[in-house]
């Protein structure tokens, strides 16, 4: 394996927003980035915009980058009731998953913002005065919080702050680079799986905890 290529849903369609999101997600995954580079393995993260575009780009990469570990990272969008990520994506999106390994597909459950709720202290630090901490659910496993609840919680927690209501493009990438990765992994099992799986491809004996 010469390279890891991660195709991520998110960022919108603009060049600048994609660059900002790519930086934020790379910051969040920095332990994996550093580990890969220490083993002389290339790292490329592609901010794809829509989930359909992410799946299409990932599918193309399977042919155009056959020597790389190509990875798809998308929102689950709904509770996961299937027995695997592949089954979930096939059921929810109608995607053809034949020939794709389970280790190549990973989910942000239900959406990337679930990760943000794992680190309320950083949210409060970022938004400052008038951040409504009590609006954030205290659920230990943040992946059990529905997408609609996540959205309303962030809106209610931030709407009176100087930065204004949470904005996916303007605030999301910055927060990704700030939140505690170890805390998110503790409170988001699918995120822990993402790190553990990629780590195992890079080097079985190293740790990114």
Coordinates of N, CA, C and O in Angstrom, one line a residue, residues 38-151:
X38 N 4.8 8.8 8.8 CA 6.0 8.3 9.5 C 6.4 6.9 8.9 O 7.5 6.5 9.1
X39 N 5.4 6.3 8.3 CA 5.7 5.0 7.6 C 5.9 5.1 6.1 O 5.8 4.1 5.4
X40 N 6.0 6.4 5.7 CA 6.2 6.7 4.3 C 5.1 6.3 3.4 O 5.2 5.8 2.3
X41 N 3.9 6.4 4.0 CA 2.6 6.1 3.3 C 2.0 7.5 3.0 O 1.8 8.3 3.9
X42 N 1.6 7.7 1.7 CA 1.0 8.9 1.3 C -0.4 9.1 1.9 O -1.1 8.1 2.3
X43 N -0.8 10.3 2.1 CA -2.2 10.6 2.7 C -2.8 11.7 1.8 O -2.3 12.7 1.6
X44 N -4.0 11.4 1.3 CA -4.8 12.3 0.5 C -6.2 12.3 1.0 O -6.9 11.2 1.1
X45 N -6.8 13.4 1.4 CA -8.2 13.5 1.8 C -8.9 14.4 0.8 O -8.5 15.5 0.5
X46 N -10.0 13.9 0.2 CA -10.7 14.6 -0.8 C -12.1 15.0 -0.2 O -12.9 14.1 0.2
X47 N -12.4 16.3 -0.1 CA -13.7 16.8 0.3 C -14.6 16.8 -0.9 O -14.3 17.6 -1.9
X48 N -15.6 16.0 -0.9 CA -16.3 15.7 -2.2 C -17.6 16.5 -2.3 O -18.2 16.5 -3.4
X49 N -18.1 17.1 -1.2 CA -19.4 17.8 -1.3 C -20.5 16.8 -1.0 O -20.5 16.3 0.1
X50 N -21.4 16.5 -1.9 CA -22.5 15.6 -1.6 C -22.1 14.2 -1.4 O -21.0 13.8 -1.8
X51 N -23.0 13.4 -0.7 CA -22.7 12.0 -0.5 C -22.6 11.2 -1.8 O -21.8 10.3 -1.9
X52 N -23.5 11.5 -2.7 CA -23.5 10.8 -4.0 C -22.2 11.1 -4.7 O -21.6 10.2 -5.3
X53 N -21.7 12.3 -4.6 CA -20.4 12.7 -5.3 C -19.3 11.9 -4.6 O -18.3 11.4 -5.2
X54 N -19.3 11.8 -3.3 CA -18.3 11.1 -2.5 C -18.3 9.6 -2.9 O -17.2 9.1 -3.1
X55 N -19.4 9.0 -3.1 CA -19.5 7.6 -3.5 C -19.0 7.5 -4.9 O -18.2 6.5 -5.2
X56 N -19.3 8.4 -5.8 CA -18.8 8.3 -7.2 C -17.3 8.5 -7.2 O -16.6 7.7 -7.9
X57 N -16.8 9.5 -6.5 CA -15.3 9.7 -6.5 C -14.6 8.5 -5.9 O -13.5 8.1 -6.4
X58 N -15.2 7.9 -4.9 CA -14.6 6.7 -4.2 C -14.6 5.6 -5.2 O -13.6 4.9 -5.4
X59 N -15.7 5.4 -5.9 CA -15.8 4.3 -6.9 C -14.8 4.5 -8.0 O -14.1 3.5 -8.4
X60 N -14.6 5.7 -8.5 CA -13.6 5.9 -9.5 C -12.2 5.7 -9.1 O -11.4 5.2 -9.8
X61 N -12.0 6.0 -7.8 CA -10.6 5.8 -7.2 C -10.2 4.3 -7.1 O -9.0 4.0 -7.2
X62 N -11.2 3.5 -7.0 CA -10.9 2.0 -6.9 C -10.2 1.6 -8.2 O -9.4 0.6 -8.1
X63 N -10.5 2.2 -9.3 CA -9.9 1.9 -10.6 C -8.7 2.7 -10.9 O -7.6 2.3 -11.3
X64 N -8.8 4.0 -10.5 CA -7.7 5.0 -10.9 C -6.5 4.9 -9.9 O -5.4 5.4 -10.2
X65 N -6.8 4.5 -8.7 CA -5.7 4.4 -7.7 C -5.7 3.0 -7.1 O -5.9 2.8 -5.9
X66 N -5.4 1.9 -7.9 CA -5.5 0.6 -7.4 C -4.5 0.2 -6.3 O -4.7 -0.8 -5.6
X67 N -3.4 0.9 -6.2 CA -2.4 0.6 -5.2 C -2.6 1.3 -3.9 O -1.8 1.2 -3.0
X68 N -3.7 2.1 -3.8 CA -4.0 2.9 -2.6 C -5.0 2.2 -1.8 O -5.8 1.4 -2.3
X69 N -5.1 2.5 -0.5 CA -6.3 2.1 0.3 C -7.3 3.2 0.1 O -7.1 4.3 0.6
X70 N -8.3 3.0 -0.7 CA -9.4 4.0 -0.9 C -10.5 3.8 0.1 O -11.0 2.7 0.3
X71 N -10.8 4.9 0.8 CA -11.7 4.9 1.9 C -12.9 5.9 1.7 O -12.6 7.0 1.3
X72 N -14.1 5.4 2.0 CA -15.3 6.3 1.9 C -15.7 6.7 3.3 O -15.9 5.8 4.2
X73 N -16.0 8.0 3.6 CA -16.4 8.4 4.9 C -17.6 9.3 4.7 O -17.5 10.4 4.1
X74 N -18.8 8.9 5.0 CA -20.0 9.6 4.8 C -20.9 9.6 6.1 O -20.7 8.8 6.9
X75 N -21.9 10.5 6.1 CA -22.9 10.5 7.2 C -23.7 9.2 7.1 O -24.0 8.7 6.0
X76 N -24.2 8.7 8.2 CA -25.2 7.6 8.2 C -26.5 8.2 7.9 O -27.4 7.5 7.3
X77 N -26.8 9.4 8.3 CA -28.1 10.1 8.0 C -29.3 9.6 8.8 O -30.3 10.2 9.0
X78 N -29.1 8.4 9.4 CA -30.2 7.8 10.1 C -29.6 6.7 11.1 O -28.5 6.4 10.9
X79 N -30.4 6.2 12.0 CA -29.9 5.2 12.9 C -29.4 4.0 12.1 O -30.1 3.6 11.1
X80 N -28.4 3.3 12.6 CA -27.9 2.1 11.9 C -28.5 0.9 12.5 O -28.3 0.5 13.6
X81 N -29.4 0.3 11.6 CA -30.0 -1.0 12.1 C -29.5 -2.2 11.3 O -29.7 -3.3 11.7
X82 N -28.7 -1.9 10.3 CA -28.1 -3.0 9.5 C -26.9 -3.6 10.2 O -26.4 -3.1 11.2
X83 N -26.5 -4.8 9.7 CA -25.4 -5.5 10.4 C -24.0 -5.0 10.0 O -23.0 -5.4 10.6
X84 N -24.0 -4.1 9.0 CA -22.7 -3.6 8.5 C -22.9 -2.2 7.8 O -24.0 -1.9 7.4
X85 N -21.8 -1.5 7.7 CA -21.8 -0.2 7.0 C -22.2 -0.4 5.5 O -23.0 0.4 5.0
X86 N -21.7 -1.5 4.9 CA -22.1 -1.7 3.5 C -23.6 -1.9 3.3 O -24.2 -1.4 2.4
X87 N -24.1 -2.7 4.2 CA -25.6 -3.0 4.2 C -26.4 -1.7 4.4 O -27.4 -1.4 3.8
X88 N -25.9 -0.9 5.4 CA -26.6 0.3 5.7 C -26.6 1.3 4.5 O -27.7 1.8 4.1
X89 N -25.5 1.4 3.8 CA -25.4 2.3 2.6 C -26.2 1.8 1.5 O -26.8 2.5 0.7
X90 N -26.2 0.5 1.3 CA -27.0 -0.1 0.3 C -28.5 0.1 0.5 O -29.3 0.5 -0.4
X91 N -28.9 -0.1 1.8 CA -30.4 0.1 2.1 C -30.8 1.5 2.0 O -31.9 1.8 1.6
X92 N -29.9 2.4 2.5 CA -30.3 3.9 2.6 C -30.2 4.6 1.3 O -31.0 5.5 1.0
X93 N -29.2 4.3 0.5 CA -28.9 5.0 -0.6 C -29.0 4.3 -1.9 O -29.0 4.8 -3.0
X94 N -29.2 3.0 -1.8 CA -29.4 2.2 -3.0 C -28.0 2.0 -3.8 O -28.0 1.6 -4.9
X95 N -26.9 2.2 -3.1 CA -25.6 2.0 -3.7 C -25.3 0.6 -3.9 O -25.6 -0.3 -3.0
X96 N -24.6 0.3 -5.0 CA -24.1 -1.1 -5.3 C -22.8 -1.2 -4.6 O -21.8 -0.6 -4.9
X97 N -22.7 -2.1 -3.6 CA -21.5 -2.3 -2.7 C -20.7 -3.5 -3.0 O -19.8 -3.8 -2.3
X98 N -21.1 -4.2 -4.1 CA -20.4 -5.5 -4.4 C -18.9 -5.2 -4.7 O -18.6 -4.2 -5.4
X99 N -18.0 -6.0 -4.2 CA -16.6 -5.8 -4.4 C -15.9 -4.9 -3.5 O -14.7 -4.7 -3.6
X100 N -16.7 -4.2 -2.6 CA -16.1 -3.2 -1.7 C -16.0 -3.9 -0.3 O -16.9 -4.5 0.2
X101 N -14.8 -3.7 0.3 CA -14.6 -4.3 1.6 C -15.2 -3.4 2.7 O -15.2 -2.2 2.6
X102 N -15.6 -4.1 3.8 CA -16.2 -3.3 4.9 C -15.2 -2.3 5.5 O -15.6 -1.2 5.9
X103 N -13.9 -2.7 5.5 CA -12.9 -1.8 6.0 C -12.7 -0.5 5.2 O -12.1 0.4 5.7
X104 N -13.3 -0.5 4.0 CA -13.1 0.7 3.2 C -14.3 1.7 3.4 O -14.2 2.8 2.9
X105 N -15.3 1.4 4.1 CA -16.5 2.2 4.3 C -16.7 2.6 5.7 O -16.7 1.7 6.6
X106 N -16.8 3.9 6.0 CA -17.0 4.3 7.4 C -18.0 5.4 7.5 O -18.2 6.1 6.5
X107 N -18.7 5.5 8.7 CA -19.8 6.3 8.8 C -19.6 7.3 10.0 O -19.0 7.0 11.0
X108 N -20.1 8.6 9.7 CA -20.3 9.5 10.8 C -21.7 9.4 11.2 O -22.6 9.6 10.4
X109 N -21.9 9.1 12.5 CA -23.3 8.6 12.9 C -23.9 9.7 13.8 O -23.3 9.9 14.9
X110 N -25.0 10.2 13.5 CA -25.7 10.1 12.3 C -25.1 11.1 11.3 O -25.2 10.9 10.1
X111 N -24.5 12.2 11.8 CA -23.9 13.2 11.0 C -22.6 13.6 11.7 O -22.3 13.3 12.8
X112 N -21.7 14.4 10.9 CA -20.5 14.8 11.5 C -20.7 15.6 12.8 O -19.9 15.5 13.7
X113 N -21.7 16.4 12.8 CA -22.0 17.2 14.0 C -22.2 16.4 15.3 O -22.0 16.9 16.4
X114 N -22.5 15.1 15.2 CA -22.6 14.3 16.4 C -21.2 14.3 17.1 O -21.2 14.3 18.3
X115 N -20.1 14.3 16.3 CA -18.8 14.3 16.9 C -18.6 15.6 17.7 O -18.0 15.6 18.8
X116 N -19.1 16.7 17.2 CA -18.9 18.0 17.9 C -19.6 18.0 19.3 O -19.0 18.6 20.3
X117 N -20.7 17.3 19.4 CA -21.4 17.2 20.7 C -20.7 16.5 21.8 O -21.0 16.6 23.0
X118 N -19.6 15.7 21.4 CA -18.9 14.9 22.3 C -18.0 15.8 23.2 O -17.5 15.4 24.2
X119 N -17.7 17.0 22.7 CA -16.7 17.9 23.4 C -17.4 19.2 23.7 O -17.1 20.2 23.0
X120 N -18.2 19.3 24.6 CA -19.0 20.5 24.9 C -18.1 21.6 25.4 O -18.3 22.8 25.2
X121 N -17.0 21.3 26.1 CA -16.1 22.3 26.6 C -15.5 23.1 25.5 O -15.4 24.4 25.5
X122 N -15.1 22.4 24.4 CA -14.5 23.1 23.3 C -15.6 24.0 22.5 O -15.3 25.1 22.1
X123 N -16.8 23.5 22.4 CA -17.9 24.2 21.9 C -18.1 25.5 22.6 O -18.2 26.6 22.1
X124 N -18.1 25.4 24.0 CA -18.3 26.6 24.8 C -17.2 27.6 24.7 O -17.4 28.8 24.6
X125 N -16.0 27.1 24.6 CA -14.8 27.9 24.4 C -14.8 28.7 23.1 O -14.5 29.9 23.0
X126 N -15.3 28.0 22.0 CA -15.3 28.5 20.7 C -16.4 29.6 20.6 O -16.1 30.7 20.0
X127 N -17.6 29.4 21.1 CA -18.7 30.3 21.0 C -18.7 31.4 22.1 O -19.2 32.5 21.9
X128 N -18.1 31.1 23.2 CA -17.9 32.1 24.2 C -19.2 32.5 25.0 O -20.1 31.6 25.2
X129 N -19.3 33.7 25.3 CA -20.4 34.2 26.1 C -21.7 33.9 25.5 O -21.9 34.0 24.3
X130 N -22.7 33.5 26.4 CA -24.1 33.2 26.0 C -24.2 31.9 25.3 O -25.3 31.6 24.7
X131 N -23.2 31.1 25.2 CA -23.3 29.7 24.8 C -24.2 28.9 25.8 O -23.9 29.0 27.0
X132 N -25.3 28.3 25.3 CA -26.2 27.6 26.2 C -25.8 26.1 26.3 O -26.3 25.3 25.6
X133 N -25.0 25.9 27.2 CA -24.4 24.5 27.4 C -25.5 23.5 27.7 O -25.4 22.3 27.3
X134 N -26.6 23.9 28.4 CA -27.6 23.0 28.8 C -28.4 22.5 27.6 O -29.2 21.5 27.7
X135 N -28.3 23.1 26.4 CA -29.0 22.7 25.2 C -28.4 21.5 24.6 O -29.0 20.8 23.8
X136 N -27.2 21.1 25.0 CA -26.5 20.0 24.4 C -26.9 18.7 25.2 O -26.7 18.6 26.4
X137 N -27.4 17.7 24.5 CA -27.7 16.4 25.2 C -26.5 15.8 25.9 O -25.4 15.9 25.5
X138 N -26.8 15.2 27.0 CA -25.7 14.6 27.8 C -25.5 13.1 27.5 O -24.8 12.4 28.2
X139 N -26.1 12.6 26.5 CA -26.0 11.2 26.1 C -24.6 10.8 25.9 O -23.9 11.4 25.2
X140 N -24.2 9.8 26.6 CA -22.8 9.3 26.6 C -22.4 8.9 25.2 O -21.3 9.4 24.7
X141 N -23.1 8.1 24.6 CA -22.9 7.7 23.2 C -23.5 8.7 22.3 O -24.8 8.6 22.0
X142 N -22.8 9.6 21.7 CA -23.4 10.7 20.9 C -24.0 10.2 19.6 O -24.7 10.9 19.0
X143 N -23.6 8.9 19.2 CA -24.2 8.4 18.0 C -25.6 8.0 18.2 O -26.3 7.7 17.2
X144 N -26.1 8.0 19.4 CA -27.5 7.7 19.7 C -28.4 8.9 19.6 O -29.6 8.8 19.7
X145 N -27.8 10.1 19.4 CA -28.6 11.3 19.2 C -29.0 11.5 17.8 O -28.1 11.4 16.9
X146 N -30.3 11.7 17.5 CA -30.7 11.8 16.1 C -30.2 13.0 15.4 O -29.9 14.0 16.1
X147 N -30.2 13.0 14.1 CA -29.8 14.1 13.3 C -30.6 15.4 13.7 O -30.0 16.4 13.8
X148 N -31.9 15.2 13.8 CA -32.7 16.4 14.0 C -32.5 17.0 15.4 O -32.5 18.2 15.6
X149 N -32.2 16.1 16.4 CA -31.9 16.6 17.7 C -30.5 17.3 17.7 O -30.3 18.3 18.4
X150 N -29.5 16.7 17.0 CA -28.2 17.4 16.9 C -28.4 18.8 16.3 O -27.8 19.8 16.9
X151 N -29.1 18.9 15.3 CA -29.3 20.2 14.6 C -30.0 21.2 15.5 O -29.5 22.4 15.6

